[in-house]
PDB file of C-alpha atoms in Angstrom:
ATOM      1  CA  MET Z  10       6.451 -50.037-212.505  1.00 57.00           C
ATOM      2  CA  PRO Z  11       9.319 -47.825-211.392  1.00 61.00           C
ATOM      3  CA  ASP Z  12      11.731 -49.360-213.912  1.00 85.00           C
ATOM      4  CA  ALA Z  13       9.399 -48.679-216.839  1.00 85.00           C
ATOM      5  CA  ASP Z  14       8.747 -45.154-215.593  1.00 86.00           C
ATOM      6  CA  THR Z  15      12.482 -44.474-215.246  1.00 90.00           C
ATOM      7  CA  TYR Z  16      12.956 -45.791-218.769  1.00 91.00           C
ATOM      8  CA  LEU Z  17      10.249 -43.449-220.050  1.00 90.00           C
ATOM      9  CA  ALA Z  18      11.780 -40.498-218.190  1.00 91.00           C
ATOM     10  CA  GLU Z  19      15.146 -41.264-219.780  1.00 91.00           C
ATOM     11  CA  LEU Z  20      13.520 -41.550-223.176  1.00 89.00           C
ATOM     12  CA  LYS Z  21      11.935 -38.156-222.741  1.00 90.00           C
ATOM     13  CA  ARG Z  22      15.333 -36.722-221.867  1.00 90.00           C
ATOM     14  CA  GLY Z  23      16.768 -38.404-224.968  1.00 88.00           C
ATOM     15  CA  THR Z  24      19.337 -40.544-223.157  1.00 91.00           C
ATOM     16  CA  PRO Z  25      21.175 -42.511-225.905  1.00 92.00           C
ATOM     17  CA  ALA Z  26      20.955 -45.825-224.038  1.00 93.00           C
ATOM     18  CA  ALA Z  27      17.184 -45.485-223.618  1.00 93.00           C
ATOM     19  CA  VAL Z  28      16.759 -44.463-227.254  1.00 93.00           C
ATOM     20  CA  GLU Z  29      18.805 -47.499-228.351  1.00 93.00           C
ATOM     21  CA  ARG Z  30      16.564 -49.702-226.247  1.00 93.00           C
ATOM     22  CA  LEU Z  31      13.459 -48.163-227.816  1.00 94.00           C
ATOM     23  CA  VAL Z  32      14.817 -48.811-231.307  1.00 95.00           C
ATOM     24  CA  GLY Z  33      15.668 -52.398-230.387  1.00 94.00           C
ATOM     25  CA  GLU Z  34      12.186 -53.007-229.013  1.00 93.00           C
ATOM     26  CA  TYR Z  35      10.182 -51.430-231.798  1.00 94.00           C
ATOM     27  CA  GLU Z  36      12.144 -51.663-235.049  1.00 94.00           C
ATOM     28  CA  GLY Z  37      10.821 -55.148-235.796  1.00 94.00           C
ATOM     29  CA  PRO Z  38       7.171 -54.417-234.930  1.00 93.00           C
ATOM     30  CA  LEU Z  39       7.194 -51.100-236.786  1.00 94.00           C
ATOM     31  CA  PHE Z  40       8.772 -52.633-239.867  1.00 94.00           C
ATOM     32  CA  ARG Z  41       6.173 -55.415-239.894  1.00 93.00           C
ATOM     33  CA  TYR Z  42       3.413 -52.882-239.290  1.00 92.00           C
ATOM     34  CA  PHE Z  43       4.349 -50.884-242.389  1.00 92.00           C
ATOM     35  CA  LEU Z  44       5.134 -53.971-244.453  1.00 91.00           C
ATOM     36  CA  ALA Z  45       1.725 -55.454-243.652  1.00 90.00           C
ATOM     37  CA  ILE Z  46       0.009 -52.348-244.985  1.00 89.00           C
ATOM     38  CA  HIS Z  47       1.622 -52.128-248.414  1.00 88.00           C
ATOM     39  CA  GLY Z  48       4.069 -55.023-248.795  1.00 87.00           C
ATOM     40  CA  ASP Z  49       6.930 -52.757-249.932  1.00 88.00           C
ATOM     41  CA  ALA Z  50       9.992 -53.646-247.860  1.00 89.00           C
ATOM     42  CA  ALA Z  51      12.062 -50.632-248.942  1.00 90.00           C
ATOM     43  CA  LEU Z  52       9.284 -48.233-248.114  1.00 90.00           C
ATOM     44  CA  ALA Z  53       8.636 -49.986-244.800  1.00 91.00           C
ATOM     45  CA  GLY Z  54      12.313 -49.518-243.911  1.00 91.00           C
ATOM     46  CA  ASP Z  55      12.202 -45.802-244.726  1.00 90.00           C
ATOM     47  CA  GLN Z  56       8.975 -45.371-242.813  1.00 92.00           C
ATOM     48  CA  SER Z  57      10.436 -47.111-239.757  1.00 93.00           C
ATOM     49  CA  ALA Z  58      13.382 -44.700-239.738  1.00 93.00           C
ATOM     50  CA  ASP Z  59      10.977 -41.772-240.105  1.00 91.00           C
ATOM     51  CA  ALA Z  60       8.887 -43.121-237.258  1.00 93.00           C
ATOM     52  CA  PHE Z  61      11.951 -43.106-234.983  1.00 93.00           C
ATOM     53  CA  VAL Z  62      12.762 -39.532-235.929  1.00 92.00           C
ATOM     54  CA  GLU Z  63       9.204 -38.484-235.085  1.00 91.00           C
ATOM     55  CA  LEU Z  64       9.203 -40.548-231.912  1.00 92.00           C
ATOM     56  CA  VAL Z  65      12.370 -38.999-230.522  1.00 91.00           C
ATOM     57  CA  ARG Z  66      11.045 -35.527-231.293  1.00 89.00           C
ATOM     58  CA  ALA Z  67       7.568 -36.171-229.906  1.00 91.00           C
ATOM     59  CA  LEU Z  68       8.418 -38.190-226.803  1.00 91.00           C
ATOM     60  CA  PRO Z  69       9.127 -35.176-224.542  1.00 90.00           C
ATOM     61  CA  LYS Z  70       5.547 -34.051-225.192  1.00 89.00           C
ATOM     62  CA  MET Z  71       4.022 -37.474-224.518  1.00 89.00           C
ATOM     63  CA  ARG Z  72       1.370 -37.563-221.803  1.00 86.00           C
ATOM     64  CA  GLY Z  73       0.707 -40.467-219.470  1.00 84.00           C
ATOM     65  CA  GLY Z  74       2.871 -43.161-217.991  1.00 85.00           C
ATOM     66  CA  SER Z  75       4.883 -45.989-219.465  1.00 86.00           C
ATOM     67  CA  GLU Z  76       1.716 -48.025-220.113  1.00 86.00           C
ATOM     68  CA  LYS Z  77       0.902 -45.530-222.871  1.00 87.00           C
ATOM     69  CA  LEU Z  78       4.237 -45.899-224.659  1.00 90.00           C
ATOM     70  CA  ARG Z  79       3.258 -48.668-227.058  1.00 90.00           C
ATOM     71  CA  GLY Z  80       0.067 -46.849-228.024  1.00 90.00           C
ATOM     72  CA  PHE Z  81       2.108 -43.691-228.593  1.00 92.00           C
ATOM     73  CA  VAL Z  82       4.530 -45.549-230.869  1.00 93.00           C
ATOM     74  CA  TYR Z  83       1.705 -46.953-232.985  1.00 92.00           C
ATOM     75  CA  ALA Z  84      -0.051 -43.572-233.130  1.00 91.00           C
ATOM     76  CA  ILE Z  85       3.153 -42.104-234.579  1.00 92.00           C
ATOM     77  CA  ALA Z  86       3.365 -45.009-237.030  1.00 92.00           C
ATOM     78  CA  LYS Z  87      -0.204 -44.324-238.125  1.00 89.00           C
ATOM     79  CA  ASN Z  88       0.685 -40.675-238.808  1.00 89.00           C
ATOM     80  CA  ILE Z  89       3.741 -41.712-240.804  1.00 90.00           C
ATOM     81  CA  GLU Z  90       1.596 -44.034-242.896  1.00 89.00           C
ATOM     82  CA  ARG Z  91      -0.827 -41.174-243.620  1.00 85.00           C
ATOM     83  CA  ARG Z  92       2.044 -39.240-245.162  1.00 83.00           C
ATOM     84  CA  ARG Z  93       3.135 -42.112-247.372  1.00 76.00           C
ATOM     85  CA  TRP Z  94       3.010 -40.001-250.547  1.00 65.00           C
ATOM     86  CA  ARG Z  95       6.070 -38.127-249.263  1.00 58.00           C
ATOM     87  CA  GLN Z  96       8.197 -41.237-249.153  1.00 57.00           C
ATOM     88  CA  ARG Z  97      10.509 -42.240-251.932  1.00 54.00           C
ATOM     89  CA  PRO Z  98      11.469 -45.889-251.640  1.00 52.00           C
ATOM     90  CA  THR Z  99      15.094 -46.514-252.396  1.00 50.00           C
ATOM     91  CA  GLY Z 100      14.387 -49.960-253.824  1.00 50.00           C
ATOM     92  CA  GLU Z 101      17.368 -51.406-251.963  1.00 50.00           C
ATOM     93  CA  HIS Z 102      15.420 -53.892-249.896  1.00 51.00           C
ATOM     94  CA  THR Z 103      13.118 -56.267-251.689  1.00 57.00           C
ATOM     95  CA  LEU Z 104      10.726 -58.696-250.060  1.00 59.00           C
ATOM     96  CA  ASP Z 105      13.251 -61.475-250.788  1.00 58.00           C
ATOM     97  CA  ALA Z 106      15.835 -59.596-248.755  1.00 57.00           C
ATOM     98  CA  VAL Z 107      13.607 -59.332-245.697  1.00 58.00           C
ATOM     99  CA  ALA Z 108      12.457 -62.929-246.053  1.00 57.00           C
ATOM    100  CA  ALA Z 109      16.116 -63.952-246.171  1.00 54.00           C
ATOM    101  CA  THR Z 110      16.727 -62.053-242.936  1.00 57.00           C
ATOM    102  CA  ALA Z 111      14.353 -64.399-241.155  1.00 54.00           C
ATOM    103  CA  CYS Z 112      16.387 -67.384-242.344  1.00 53.00           C
ATOM    104  CA  PRO Z 113      19.909 -66.210-243.258  1.00 52.00           C
ATOM    105  CA  HIS Z 114      21.056 -69.191-245.337  1.00 57.00           C
ATOM    106  CA  PRO Z 115      18.035 -70.781-246.976  1.00 57.00           C
ATOM    107  CA  SER Z 116      18.186 -73.272-249.796  1.00 62.00           C
ATOM    108  CA  PRO Z 117      16.642 -72.037-253.075  1.00 62.00           C
ATOM    109  CA  GLU Z 118      13.555 -74.250-252.490  1.00 65.00           C
ATOM    110  CA  ARG Z 119      13.226 -73.055-248.912  1.00 62.00           C
ATOM    111  CA  SER Z 120      13.650 -69.457-250.028  1.00 66.00           C
ATOM    112  CA  ALA Z 121      10.930 -69.738-252.680  1.00 73.00           C
ATOM    113  CA  GLU Z 122       8.608 -71.475-250.234  1.00 73.00           C
ATOM    114  CA  GLN Z 123       9.315 -68.858-247.584  1.00 72.00           C
ATOM    115  CA  ASN Z 124       8.642 -66.034-250.010  1.00 78.00           C
ATOM    116  CA  GLU Z 125       5.409 -67.637-251.168  1.00 82.00           C
ATOM    117  CA  SER Z 126       4.081 -68.087-247.653  1.00 82.00           C
ATOM    118  CA  LEU Z 127       5.064 -64.518-246.794  1.00 84.00           C
ATOM    119  CA  GLN Z 128       3.202 -63.281-249.851  1.00 86.00           C
ATOM    120  CA  LEU Z 129       0.149 -65.243-248.746  1.00 84.00           C
ATOM    121  CA  ALA Z 130       0.367 -63.830-245.222  1.00 85.00           C
ATOM    122  CA  LEU Z 131       0.664 -60.301-246.600  1.00 87.00           C
ATOM    123  CA  LYS Z 132      -2.227 -60.832-248.986  1.00 86.00           C
ATOM    124  CA  ALA Z 133      -4.342 -62.135-246.120  1.00 86.00           C
ATOM    125  CA  ILE Z 134      -3.601 -59.281-243.763  1.00 87.00           C
ATOM    126  CA  GLN Z 135      -3.950 -56.644-246.467  1.00 87.00           C
ATOM    127  CA  SER Z 136      -7.439 -57.909-247.254  1.00 88.00           C
ATOM    128  CA  LEU Z 137      -8.623 -56.730-243.825  1.00 90.00           C
ATOM    129  CA  ASP Z 138      -9.852 -53.223-243.079  1.00 91.00           C
ATOM    130  CA  PRO Z 139      -7.238 -50.982-241.353  1.00 90.00           C
ATOM    131  CA  THR Z 140      -8.540 -51.345-237.786  1.00 91.00           C
ATOM    132  CA  THR Z 141      -8.942 -55.121-238.025  1.00 92.00           C
ATOM    133  CA  ARG Z 142      -5.546 -55.372-239.693  1.00 92.00           C
ATOM    134  CA  ASN Z 143      -3.895 -53.501-236.809  1.00 91.00           C
ATOM    135  CA  ILE Z 144      -5.669 -55.726-234.305  1.00 93.00           C
ATOM    136  CA  PHE Z 145      -4.505 -58.855-236.135  1.00 91.00           C
ATOM    137  CA  LEU Z 146      -0.958 -57.570-236.372  1.00 90.00           C
ATOM    138  CA  LEU Z 147      -0.729 -56.897-232.663  1.00 91.00           C
ATOM    139  CA  ARG Z 148      -2.610 -60.032-231.608  1.00 90.00           C
ATOM    140  CA  PHE Z 149      -1.269 -62.677-233.988  1.00 89.00           C
ATOM    141  CA  VAL Z 150       2.039 -61.252-235.217  1.00 88.00           C
ATOM    142  CA  GLU Z 151       3.280 -59.343-232.169  1.00 88.00           C
ATOM    143  CA  GLN Z 152       1.471 -61.788-229.860  1.00 86.00           C
ATOM    144  CA  LEU Z 153       0.007 -59.208-227.480  1.00 89.00           C
ATOM    145  CA  SER Z 154      -2.916 -60.053-225.219  1.00 91.00           C
ATOM    146  CA  ILE Z 155      -6.395 -58.786-226.108  1.00 92.00           C
ATOM    147  CA  ASN Z 156      -6.205 -56.251-223.266  1.00 91.00           C
ATOM    148  CA  GLU Z 157      -2.836 -54.961-224.524  1.00 90.00           C
ATOM    149  CA  VAL Z 158      -4.201 -54.681-228.054  1.00 92.00           C
ATOM    150  CA  ALA Z 159      -7.199 -52.723-226.762  1.00 92.00           C
ATOM    151  CA  THR Z 160      -4.971 -50.339-224.760  1.00 89.00           C
ATOM    152  CA  THR Z 161      -2.522 -49.865-227.630  1.00 89.00           C
ATOM    153  CA  LEU Z 162      -5.159 -49.068-230.219  1.00 90.00           C
ATOM    154  CA  ASP Z 163      -7.394 -47.228-227.750  1.00 89.00           C
ATOM    155  CA  LEU Z 164     -10.329 -49.552-228.421  1.00 92.00           C
ATOM    156  CA  ALA Z 165     -12.791 -51.340-226.159  1.00 95.00           C
ATOM    157  CA  VAL Z 166     -11.967 -54.967-225.382  1.00 94.00           C
ATOM    158  CA  GLY Z 167     -15.348 -55.991-226.831  1.00 95.00           C
ATOM    159  CA  THR Z 168     -14.530 -54.224-230.095  1.00 94.00           C
ATOM    160  CA  VAL Z 169     -11.206 -56.038-230.327  1.00 94.00           C
ATOM    161  CA  LYS Z 170     -12.887 -59.413-229.754  1.00 94.00           C
ATOM    162  CA  SER Z 171     -15.638 -58.804-232.294  1.00 95.00           C
ATOM    163  CA  ARG Z 172     -13.135 -57.570-234.881  1.00 94.00           C
ATOM    164  CA  ILE Z 173     -11.016 -60.677-234.355  1.00 92.00           C
ATOM    165  CA  HIS Z 174     -14.070 -62.859-234.832  1.00 92.00           C
ATOM    166  CA  ARG Z 175     -15.107 -61.081-238.015  1.00 92.00           C
ATOM    167  CA  GLY Z 176     -11.554 -60.908-239.385  1.00 91.00           C
ATOM    168  CA  ARG Z 177     -11.048 -64.601-238.747  1.00 89.00           C
ATOM    169  CA  GLN Z 178     -14.125 -65.418-240.824  1.00 88.00           C
ATOM    170  CA  GLU Z 179     -12.859 -63.185-243.629  1.00 88.00           C
ATOM    171  CA  LEU Z 180      -9.450 -64.845-243.589  1.00 86.00           C
ATOM    172  CA  GLN Z 181     -10.936 -68.323-243.578  1.00 84.00           C
ATOM    173  CA  THR Z 182     -12.921 -67.433-246.669  1.00 85.00           C
ATOM    174  CA  LEU Z 183      -9.768 -66.084-248.276  1.00 82.00           C
ATOM    175  CA  LEU Z 184      -7.810 -69.218-247.370  1.00 78.00           C
ATOM    176  CA  ALA Z 185     -10.534 -71.455-248.754  1.00 80.00           C
ATOM    177  CA  THR Z 186     -10.533 -69.472-252.005  1.00 80.00           C
ATOM    178  CA  SER Z 187      -6.753 -69.643-252.389  1.00 73.00           C
ATOM    179  CA  GLU Z 188      -6.772 -73.385-251.655  1.00 71.00           C
ATOM    180  CA  GLU Z 189      -9.397 -73.902-254.340  1.00 74.00           C
ATOM    181  CA  GLU Z 190      -7.286 -71.899-256.768  1.00 72.00           C
ATOM    182  CA  ALA Z 191      -4.212 -73.964-255.883  1.00 66.00           C
TER     183      ALA Z 191
ATOM    184  CA  MET K  30      -8.469 -80.885-236.395  1.00 46.00           C
ATOM    185  CA  LYS K  31      -6.897 -77.444-236.317  1.00 52.00           C
ATOM    186  CA  GLU K  32      -8.320 -74.713-234.105  1.00 56.00           C
ATOM    187  CA  PRO K  33      -9.148 -71.471-235.983  1.00 58.00           C
ATOM    188  CA  SER K  34      -6.461 -69.680-233.928  1.00 65.00           C
ATOM    189  CA  ASP K  35      -3.871 -72.274-234.953  1.00 72.00           C
ATOM    190  CA  GLU K  36      -4.798 -71.787-238.569  1.00 75.00           C
ATOM    191  CA  LEU K  37      -4.432 -68.035-238.220  1.00 79.00           C
ATOM    192  CA  ASN K  38      -1.157 -68.373-236.380  1.00 80.00           C
ATOM    193  CA  GLU K  39       0.127 -70.639-239.111  1.00 81.00           C
ATOM    194  CA  LEU K  40      -1.026 -68.278-241.826  1.00 82.00           C
ATOM    195  CA  LEU K  41       0.598 -65.231-240.234  1.00 85.00           C
ATOM    196  CA  ALA K  42       3.734 -66.988-238.971  1.00 85.00           C
ATOM    197  CA  PRO K  43       5.883 -65.927-241.987  1.00 87.00           C
ATOM    198  CA  LEU K  44       5.123 -62.316-241.193  1.00 88.00           C
ATOM    199  CA  ARG K  45       6.204 -62.886-237.604  1.00 87.00           C
ATOM    200  CA  GLU K  46       9.619 -64.037-238.801  1.00 86.00           C
ATOM    201  CA  VAL K  47      10.255 -60.988-240.957  1.00 89.00           C
ATOM    202  CA  GLU K  48      12.891 -58.662-239.555  1.00 90.00           C
ATOM    203  CA  PRO K  49      14.424 -55.480-240.963  1.00 92.00           C
ATOM    204  CA  THR K  50      17.776 -55.881-242.708  1.00 92.00           C
ATOM    205  CA  ALA K  51      21.056 -54.808-241.110  1.00 92.00           C
ATOM    206  CA  ALA K  52      21.095 -51.649-243.244  1.00 92.00           C
ATOM    207  CA  MET K  53      17.601 -50.765-242.058  1.00 92.00           C
ATOM    208  CA  ARG K  54      18.606 -51.341-238.445  1.00 93.00           C
ATOM    209  CA  ALA K  55      21.584 -49.040-238.853  1.00 93.00           C
ATOM    210  CA  ALA K  56      19.344 -46.402-240.459  1.00 92.00           C
ATOM    211  CA  ASN K  57      16.903 -46.681-237.556  1.00 92.00           C
ATOM    212  CA  ARG K  58      19.671 -46.064-235.033  1.00 93.00           C
ATOM    213  CA  ARG K  59      20.994 -43.117-236.980  1.00 91.00           C
ATOM    214  CA  ALA K  60      17.492 -41.688-237.221  1.00 90.00           C
ATOM    215  CA  ALA K  61      16.748 -42.095-233.534  1.00 90.00           C
ATOM    216  CA  LEU K  62      20.076 -40.872-232.205  1.00 90.00           C
ATOM    217  CA  GLU K  63      20.485 -37.963-234.632  1.00 85.00           C
ATOM    218  CA  PRO K  64      16.967 -37.081-235.709  1.00 80.00           C
ATOM    219  CA  GLU K  65      17.913 -33.717-237.225  1.00 75.00           C
ATOM    220  CA  LYS K  66      20.590 -35.204-239.461  1.00 74.00           C
ATOM    221  CA  ALA K  67      18.324 -38.020-240.574  1.00 70.00           C
ATOM    222  CA  MET K  68      15.768 -35.606-241.982  1.00 71.00           C
ATOM    223  CA  PRO K  69      16.020 -33.953-245.393  1.00 72.00           C
ATOM    224  CA  TRP K  70      16.880 -30.251-245.024  1.00 77.00           C
ATOM    225  CA  TRP K  71      13.403 -29.088-246.014  1.00 76.00           C
ATOM    226  CA  ARG K  72      11.839 -30.976-243.110  1.00 70.00           C
ATOM    227  CA  ARG K  73      14.280 -29.817-240.470  1.00 72.00           C
ATOM    228  CA  SER K  74      13.214 -27.240-237.929  1.00 73.00           C
ATOM    229  CA  ILE K  75      15.001 -24.713-235.770  1.00 79.00           C
ATOM    230  CA  SER K  76      13.851 -23.141-232.551  1.00 81.00           C
ATOM    231  CA  VAL K  77      13.466 -19.370-232.610  1.00 88.00           C
ATOM    232  CA  PRO K  78      12.659 -17.175-229.578  1.00 92.00           C
ATOM    233  CA  VAL K  79       9.075 -15.878-229.708  1.00 93.00           C
ATOM    234  CA  PRO K  80      10.027 -12.143-229.797  1.00 95.00           C
ATOM    235  CA  VAL K  81      12.338 -12.759-232.759  1.00 95.00           C
ATOM    236  CA  ALA K  82       9.617 -14.720-234.546  1.00 94.00           C
ATOM    237  CA  LEU K  83       7.042 -11.978-233.883  1.00 96.00           C
ATOM    238  CA  ALA K  84       9.383  -9.199-235.021  1.00 96.00           C
ATOM    239  CA  THR K  85      10.240 -11.113-238.205  1.00 96.00           C
ATOM    240  CA  ALA K  86       6.568 -11.761-238.935  1.00 96.00           C
ATOM    241  CA  ALA K  87       5.719  -8.071-238.365  1.00 97.00           C
ATOM    242  CA  ALA K  88       8.564  -6.914-240.629  1.00 97.00           C
ATOM    243  CA  LEU K  89       7.463  -9.331-243.327  1.00 96.00           C
ATOM    244  CA  LEU K  90       3.861  -8.153-243.061  1.00 96.00           C
ATOM    245  CA  LEU K  91       4.968  -4.515-243.312  1.00 95.00           C
ATOM    246  CA  ALA K  92       7.130  -5.231-246.342  1.00 95.00           C
ATOM    247  CA  VAL K  93       4.303  -7.049-248.118  1.00 95.00           C
ATOM    248  CA  THR K  94       1.850  -4.234-247.282  1.00 93.00           C
ATOM    249  CA  LEU K  95       4.215  -1.613-248.666  1.00 92.00           C
ATOM    250  CA  ALA K  96       4.880  -3.636-251.769  1.00 91.00           C
ATOM    251  CA  LEU K  97       1.205  -4.193-252.509  1.00 90.00           C
ATOM    252  CA  ARG K  98       0.028  -0.642-251.672  1.00 84.00           C
ATOM    253  CA  PRO K  99      -1.465   1.123-254.728  1.00 78.00           C
ATOM    254  CA  ASP K 100       1.245   3.264-256.292  1.00 68.00           C
ATOM    255  CA  ASP K 101       0.478   7.004-256.544  1.00 62.00           C
ATOM    256  CA  ARG K 102       2.531   7.284-259.682  1.00 59.00           C
ATOM    257  CA  VAL K 103       1.173   6.112-262.986  1.00 54.00           C
ATOM    258  CA  MET K 104       2.997   5.130-266.094  1.00 52.00           C
ATOM    259  CA  ARG K 105       1.778   7.189-268.981  1.00 52.00           C
ATOM    260  CA  ALA K 106       2.724   6.972-272.593  1.00 50.00           C
ATOM    261  CA  ASP K 107       3.852  10.274-274.046  1.00 50.00           C
ATOM    262  CA  PRO K 108       1.606  11.021-277.038  1.00 52.00           C
ATOM    263  CA  SER K 109       3.895  13.686-278.563  1.00 52.00           C
ATOM    264  CA  THR K 110       6.855  11.430-279.173  1.00 49.00           C
ATOM    265  CA  THR K 111       7.229   9.783-282.475  1.00 48.00           C
ATOM    266  CA  GLY K 112       8.539   6.288-282.906  1.00 46.00           C
ATOM    267  CA  SER K 113       8.490   4.225-279.795  1.00 47.00           C
ATOM    268  CA  SER K 114       6.412   5.644-277.042  1.00 46.00           C
ATOM    269  CA  VAL K 115       8.223   6.666-273.928  1.00 45.00           C
ATOM    270  CA  ALA K 116       6.678   5.812-270.654  1.00 46.00           C
ATOM    271  CA  VAL K 117       6.769   8.632-268.226  1.00 47.00           C
ATOM    272  CA  ALA K 118       6.141   8.375-264.536  1.00 47.00           C
ATOM    273  CA  VAL K 119       4.043  11.286-263.485  1.00 47.00           C
ATOM    274  CA  SER K 120       2.950  12.417-260.113  1.00 48.00           C
ATOM    275  CA  ARG K 121      -0.845  12.289-260.253  1.00 50.00           C
ATOM    276  CA  GLN K 122      -1.756  13.664-256.871  1.00 51.00           C
ATOM    277  CA  ARG K 123      -0.242  16.887-255.760  1.00 51.00           C
ATOM    278  CA  PRO K 124       0.243  17.286-252.042  1.00 52.00           C
ATOM    279  CA  THR K 125      -1.796  20.084-250.486  1.00 55.00           C
ATOM    280  CA  THR K 126       1.037  21.068-248.192  1.00 55.00           C
ATOM    281  CA  PRO K 127       3.841  23.043-249.767  1.00 55.00           C
ATOM    282  CA  VAL K 128       6.217  20.194-250.340  1.00 54.00           C
ATOM    283  CA  GLY K 129       8.430  19.970-253.354  1.00 54.00           C
ATOM    284  CA  SER K 130       6.995  17.581-255.897  1.00 53.00           C
ATOM    285  CA  TRP K 131       9.308  15.849-258.286  1.00 55.00           C
ATOM    286  CA  SER K 132       8.778  13.716-261.238  1.00 55.00           C
ATOM    287  CA  VAL K 133      10.993  11.882-263.648  1.00 54.00           C
ATOM    288  CA  GLN K 134      10.918  13.356-267.085  1.00 54.00           C
ATOM    289  CA  HIS K 135      11.785  11.429-270.227  1.00 54.00           C
ATOM    290  CA  SER K 136      10.540  13.552-273.026  1.00 55.00           C
ATOM    291  CA  TYR K 137      11.666  15.939-275.644  1.00 56.00           C
ATOM    292  CA  LEU K 138      11.959  19.606-274.860  1.00 55.00           C
ATOM    293  CA  GLY K 139       9.190  20.325-277.349  1.00 56.00           C
ATOM    294  CA  HIS K 140       6.771  18.330-275.299  1.00 58.00           C
ATOM    295  CA  LEU K 141       7.175  20.711-272.389  1.00 57.00           C
ATOM    296  CA  GLN K 142       6.121  23.625-274.564  1.00 58.00           C
ATOM    297  CA  SER K 143       3.125  21.801-275.966  1.00 59.00           C
ATOM    298  CA  GLY K 144       1.438  21.865-272.599  1.00 57.00           C
ATOM    299  CA  ALA K 145       2.209  19.168-270.149  1.00 54.00           C
ATOM    300  CA  PRO K 146       2.554  21.035-266.898  1.00 54.00           C
ATOM    301  CA  ASP K 147       2.445  17.808-264.938  1.00 56.00           C
ATOM    302  CA  LEU K 148       5.858  16.920-266.164  1.00 54.00           C
ATOM    303  CA  VAL K 149       7.586  20.049-265.018  1.00 53.00           C
ATOM    304  CA  HIS K 150       9.207  20.266-261.675  1.00 55.00           C
ATOM    305  CA  THR K 151       7.165  22.639-259.631  1.00 54.00           C
ATOM    306  CA  SER K 152       8.753  23.795-256.458  1.00 55.00           C
ATOM    307  CA  PRO K 153       6.461  25.311-253.835  1.00 58.00           C
ATOM    308  CA  LEU K 154       8.795  28.320-253.758  1.00 56.00           C
ATOM    309  CA  ILE K 155       8.230  28.937-257.452  1.00 54.00           C
ATOM    310  CA  ARG K 156       4.488  28.381-257.148  1.00 53.00           C
ATOM    311  CA  GLY K 157       4.268  30.715-254.163  1.00 52.00           C
ATOM    312  CA  SER K 158       6.089  33.554-255.913  1.00 50.00           C
ATOM    313  CA  SER K 159       3.966  33.415-259.093  1.00 45.00           C
TER     314      SER K 159
END
């Protein structure tokens, strides 16, 4: 993939156009990654910005070709999440605000419904262990193939499949419980 | 009947639609294009040539060693003074080589007569002639 390799080379040199492209590609996934862990939209926003700072600084030292880029981005995100205690959320962006971004002009009923289903999705994904949660995020939220998920998280394909199977059972139990409660 | 994957997709669909706000997007661009400015000052870094870094580290080490070295002067309270005691720095170890030894003296003249030879300036020239 000469185009992807050129893109990576430009990223390593810090070319503004390439950096802009990187931000465009990963700001959504990174934001959702952090949001899925703790559900705090303000903190997820701050962490995304921090992840880009780290990425730009670390990219020149990255080893491997363009196929490793996504894995590198998520490895940085994982490190940022480990340092969460350093973050001070500004409180500017609530979950309502990010839910409204998905649908810019919702009716009050639609907004409440949207927020409720987002809360349920977050509750579901937060109930999973960290590795399974990352697999679910990449597979069912970012819609990557099982092979891409395995490469990104540096896991065996078999591990990804078994985790999906187990996680699915856990989520079905959770769904059944919440339906009973409703 | 729904497939398990469909159910999962449906459950996680709201999360798929979530996007960062415009302010967050702007912050991301600022952070990526000017990473140094985006960081708080205490997390910023500067590049320093290795020789400069080594010299600075060596100077710092030397300064700390000198500061922590046991002092050869002791602070001694003068027993002959009345009222508040006056601390006097006295040279405890006399050099064996004929080098002038000096000490700071904060005492009354009477104290010198009552036998405190440590406190008197003794020049090697004077010692040699006596």
